[in-house]
């Protein structure tokens, strides 16, 4: 649980926590061309020049794991991605994530790392945040463009098909392999499971197995 490794998009949980620290989630922000650069493979279908609230961007980021939205949220919240990353690392230290270091808000490969234990700590903080807790449990988010058309974001977490699963965050890169932080609740008991470095064919079954074991179902 203390092995340092890449955690891919699961670190967007820390991005969301830092955005919530700044607040003003009803404030409008605009997607820029810079937000779209160097964040493949997962980018949203939002267009450069379109404006949405910070909360809407965070909601879509947590739901569909769009890397450009993580970049946009970081830039808008801190003035630059670099300053936002400093806040991510400061937030990690406050959460006692002593085996973690981040270099971007998206989880794309870089000289960064965390551990299953540290990400579980972050997940606990996310679970107690009412905004994030609400966002991670949605199977779908629909944003309305300035021209009135809509864009749909589907949740990447397949475990949400179970009524007792309350979501959390998926992640994947070649370096990190399949990652999933999941939470579930039965009869008032909530648990969080962190699986890192898993194979594609096993990630869902592994996470569900441990959730069921911990919840006794």
C-alpha positions as CSV (number, residue, x, y, z in Angstrom):
1,X,0.0,0.0,0.0
2,X,3.0,2.3,0.3
3,X,4.6,1.5,-3.0
4,X,5.2,4.7,-5.0
5,X,3.7,4.6,-8.5
6,X,1.8,6.6,-11.1
7,X,-1.9,6.9,-10.3
8,X,-3.2,8.4,-13.6
9,X,-6.5,10.3,-13.5
10,X,-7.3,9.2,-9.9
11,X,-5.2,12.3,-8.9
12,X,-8.0,14.5,-10.3
13,X,-9.5,14.0,-6.9
14,X,-6.8,16.2,-5.5
15,X,-7.4,18.6,-8.4
16,X,-11.1,18.8,-7.4
17,X,-10.2,19.3,-3.7
18,X,-7.9,22.2,-4.6
19,X,-10.6,23.8,-6.8
20,X,-13.0,23.5,-3.9
21,X,-10.5,25.2,-1.7
22,X,-10.6,28.2,-4.0
23,X,-14.3,28.1,-4.2
24,X,-16.5,30.4,-6.3
25,X,-17.8,27.4,-8.2
26,X,-20.5,29.6,-9.8
27,X,-17.9,31.9,-11.3
28,X,-17.7,31.7,-15.1
29,X,-14.5,30.5,-16.8
30,X,-13.5,30.3,-20.5
31,X,-11.9,27.4,-22.3
32,X,-8.6,28.5,-24.0
33,X,-6.5,27.0,-26.7
34,X,-3.7,26.4,-24.2
35,X,-6.0,24.2,-22.2
36,X,-6.4,21.8,-25.2
37,X,-2.6,21.5,-25.9
38,X,-0.6,18.4,-24.8
39,X,-3.4,16.7,-22.9
40,X,-4.2,13.8,-25.2
41,X,-5.7,11.2,-25.3
42,X,-8.8,12.3,-23.4
43,X,-10.1,15.7,-24.2
44,X,-13.6,17.1,-24.0
45,X,-15.8,18.3,-26.8
46,X,-16.0,21.7,-25.3
47,X,-14.8,24.4,-27.7
48,X,-12.1,27.1,-27.2
49,X,-13.9,30.3,-26.3
50,X,-16.9,28.7,-24.6
51,X,-17.6,29.7,-21.0
52,X,-19.0,27.6,-18.2
53,X,-19.0,27.8,-14.4
54,X,-16.1,26.3,-12.5
55,X,-18.5,23.9,-10.9
56,X,-19.7,22.6,-14.3
57,X,-16.1,22.1,-15.5
58,X,-15.2,20.2,-12.3
59,X,-18.3,18.1,-12.6
60,X,-17.5,17.1,-16.2
61,X,-13.9,16.5,-15.3
62,X,-14.7,14.1,-12.5
63,X,-17.4,12.3,-14.6
64,X,-15.6,11.8,-18.0
65,X,-12.0,12.3,-16.8
66,X,-11.2,15.0,-19.5
67,X,-7.6,16.1,-19.3
68,X,-8.2,19.5,-20.9
69,X,-10.9,20.3,-18.3
70,X,-8.4,19.5,-15.5
71,X,-5.9,21.9,-17.1
72,X,-8.6,24.6,-17.5
73,X,-9.8,24.3,-13.9
74,X,-6.2,24.5,-12.6
75,X,-5.3,27.5,-14.7
76,X,-8.5,29.4,-13.8
77,X,-8.3,28.5,-10.1
78,X,-4.7,29.5,-9.5
79,X,-3.8,31.8,-12.4
80,X,-1.5,29.2,-13.9
81,X,-1.1,25.4,-14.0
82,X,2.3,25.6,-12.3
83,X,0.9,27.5,-9.3
84,X,-2.0,25.1,-9.1
85,X,0.3,22.1,-8.9
86,X,2.1,23.8,-6.0
87,X,-1.3,23.9,-4.3
88,X,-1.9,20.3,-5.0
89,X,1.4,19.3,-3.3
90,X,0.7,21.6,-0.4
91,X,-2.8,20.1,-0.1
92,X,-1.3,16.6,-0.2
93,X,1.0,17.4,2.7
94,X,-1.9,18.7,4.7
95,X,-3.8,15.4,4.1
96,X,-0.7,13.5,5.3
97,X,0.0,12.1,1.9
98,X,3.8,11.9,2.6
99,X,4.5,9.6,-0.3
100,X,3.0,11.7,-3.0
101,X,4.3,14.3,-5.5
102,X,2.4,15.8,-8.4
103,X,3.5,17.7,-11.5
104,X,0.1,18.2,-13.3
105,X,-3.6,18.3,-12.5
106,X,-4.6,15.6,-15.0
107,X,-2.6,12.5,-14.1
108,X,-0.9,12.2,-17.4
109,X,2.6,10.6,-17.3
110,X,5.3,12.7,-15.7
111,X,7.8,12.6,-12.8
112,X,5.1,12.2,-10.2
113,X,3.8,9.5,-7.9
114,X,1.5,8.5,-5.1
115,X,0.5,5.3,-3.2
116,X,-2.6,3.4,-2.6
117,X,-2.6,4.5,1.0
118,X,-2.1,8.2,0.2
119,X,-4.9,8.1,-2.5
120,X,-7.2,6.5,0.1
121,X,-6.5,9.5,2.4
122,X,-7.4,11.9,-0.5
123,X,-10.5,9.8,-1.2
124,X,-11.7,10.2,2.4
125,X,-11.4,13.9,2.2
126,X,-13.3,13.9,-1.2
127,X,-16.0,11.7,0.3
128,X,-16.6,14.2,3.1
129,X,-16.8,17.1,0.6
130,X,-20.5,17.5,-0.3
131,X,-19.8,19.0,-3.7
132,X,-17.4,16.3,-4.8
133,X,-19.4,13.5,-3.3
134,X,-22.4,14.6,-5.3
135,X,-20.5,14.9,-8.5
136,X,-18.7,11.5,-8.4
137,X,-22.0,9.7,-8.0
138,X,-23.6,11.0,-11.3
139,X,-23.6,8.6,-14.2
140,X,-24.0,11.5,-16.7
141,X,-23.5,15.2,-16.9
142,X,-25.1,17.4,-19.6
143,X,-23.6,20.9,-20.2
144,X,-25.4,23.5,-22.4
145,X,-23.2,25.4,-24.9
146,X,-23.5,29.1,-25.3
147,X,-25.4,28.5,-28.5
148,X,-28.0,26.3,-26.7
149,X,-26.7,22.9,-27.9
150,X,-25.8,20.3,-25.3
151,X,-22.8,18.2,-24.6
152,X,-23.1,14.9,-22.7
153,X,-20.4,13.5,-20.5
154,X,-20.8,9.8,-19.4
155,X,-19.2,8.5,-16.3
156,X,-16.2,6.2,-16.9
157,X,-16.9,4.3,-13.7
158,X,-18.8,1.1,-14.6
159,X,-19.4,0.1,-10.9
160,X,-22.0,2.9,-10.7
161,X,-24.4,0.3,-12.2
162,X,-24.7,-1.0,-8.6
163,X,-27.0,1.1,-6.4
164,X,-24.8,0.8,-3.4
165,X,-21.7,2.2,-5.2
166,X,-21.2,5.9,-4.7
167,X,-18.6,6.5,-7.4
168,X,-15.1,8.0,-7.1
169,X,-12.5,8.1,-9.8
170,X,-11.0,6.0,-12.6
171,X,-7.6,6.3,-14.2
172,X,-5.4,4.8,-16.9
173,X,-2.1,5.4,-18.6
174,X,0.5,2.9,-19.9
175,X,2.7,3.7,-16.9
176,X,0.0,3.5,-14.3
177,X,-2.1,0.7,-15.9
178,X,-5.7,0.6,-14.7
179,X,-6.5,2.4,-11.5
180,X,-9.8,2.8,-9.7
181,X,-10.8,4.5,-6.4
182,X,-14.3,3.4,-5.5
183,X,-16.6,3.9,-2.6
184,X,-19.7,2.1,-1.5
185,X,-22.2,2.3,1.3
186,X,-24.6,-0.1,2.9
187,X,-26.8,0.6,6.0
188,X,-24.8,3.7,6.9
189,X,-21.4,2.0,6.6
190,X,-19.1,3.5,3.9
191,X,-15.9,2.1,2.6
192,X,-13.3,3.2,0.1
193,X,-11.2,0.8,-2.0
194,X,-8.1,1.8,-4.0
195,X,-6.8,-0.5,-6.7
196,X,-3.7,0.6,-8.7
197,X,-1.6,-1.0,-11.5
198,X,-4.3,-3.5,-12.4
199,X,-5.0,-5.1,-15.8
200,X,-8.0,-3.9,-17.9
201,X,-9.9,-7.2,-17.7
202,X,-9.6,-7.4,-13.9
203,X,-10.0,-3.8,-12.6
204,X,-13.8,-3.8,-12.2
205,X,-14.1,-7.3,-10.7
206,X,-11.2,-6.7,-8.3
207,X,-12.7,-3.4,-7.0
208,X,-16.1,-4.9,-6.7
209,X,-14.8,-7.9,-4.8
210,X,-13.1,-5.8,-2.2
211,X,-16.0,-3.4,-1.9
212,X,-18.4,-6.4,-1.3
213,X,-15.9,-8.0,1.2
214,X,-15.6,-4.8,3.2
215,X,-19.3,-4.1,3.2
216,X,-20.3,-7.7,3.9
217,X,-22.6,-8.1,0.9
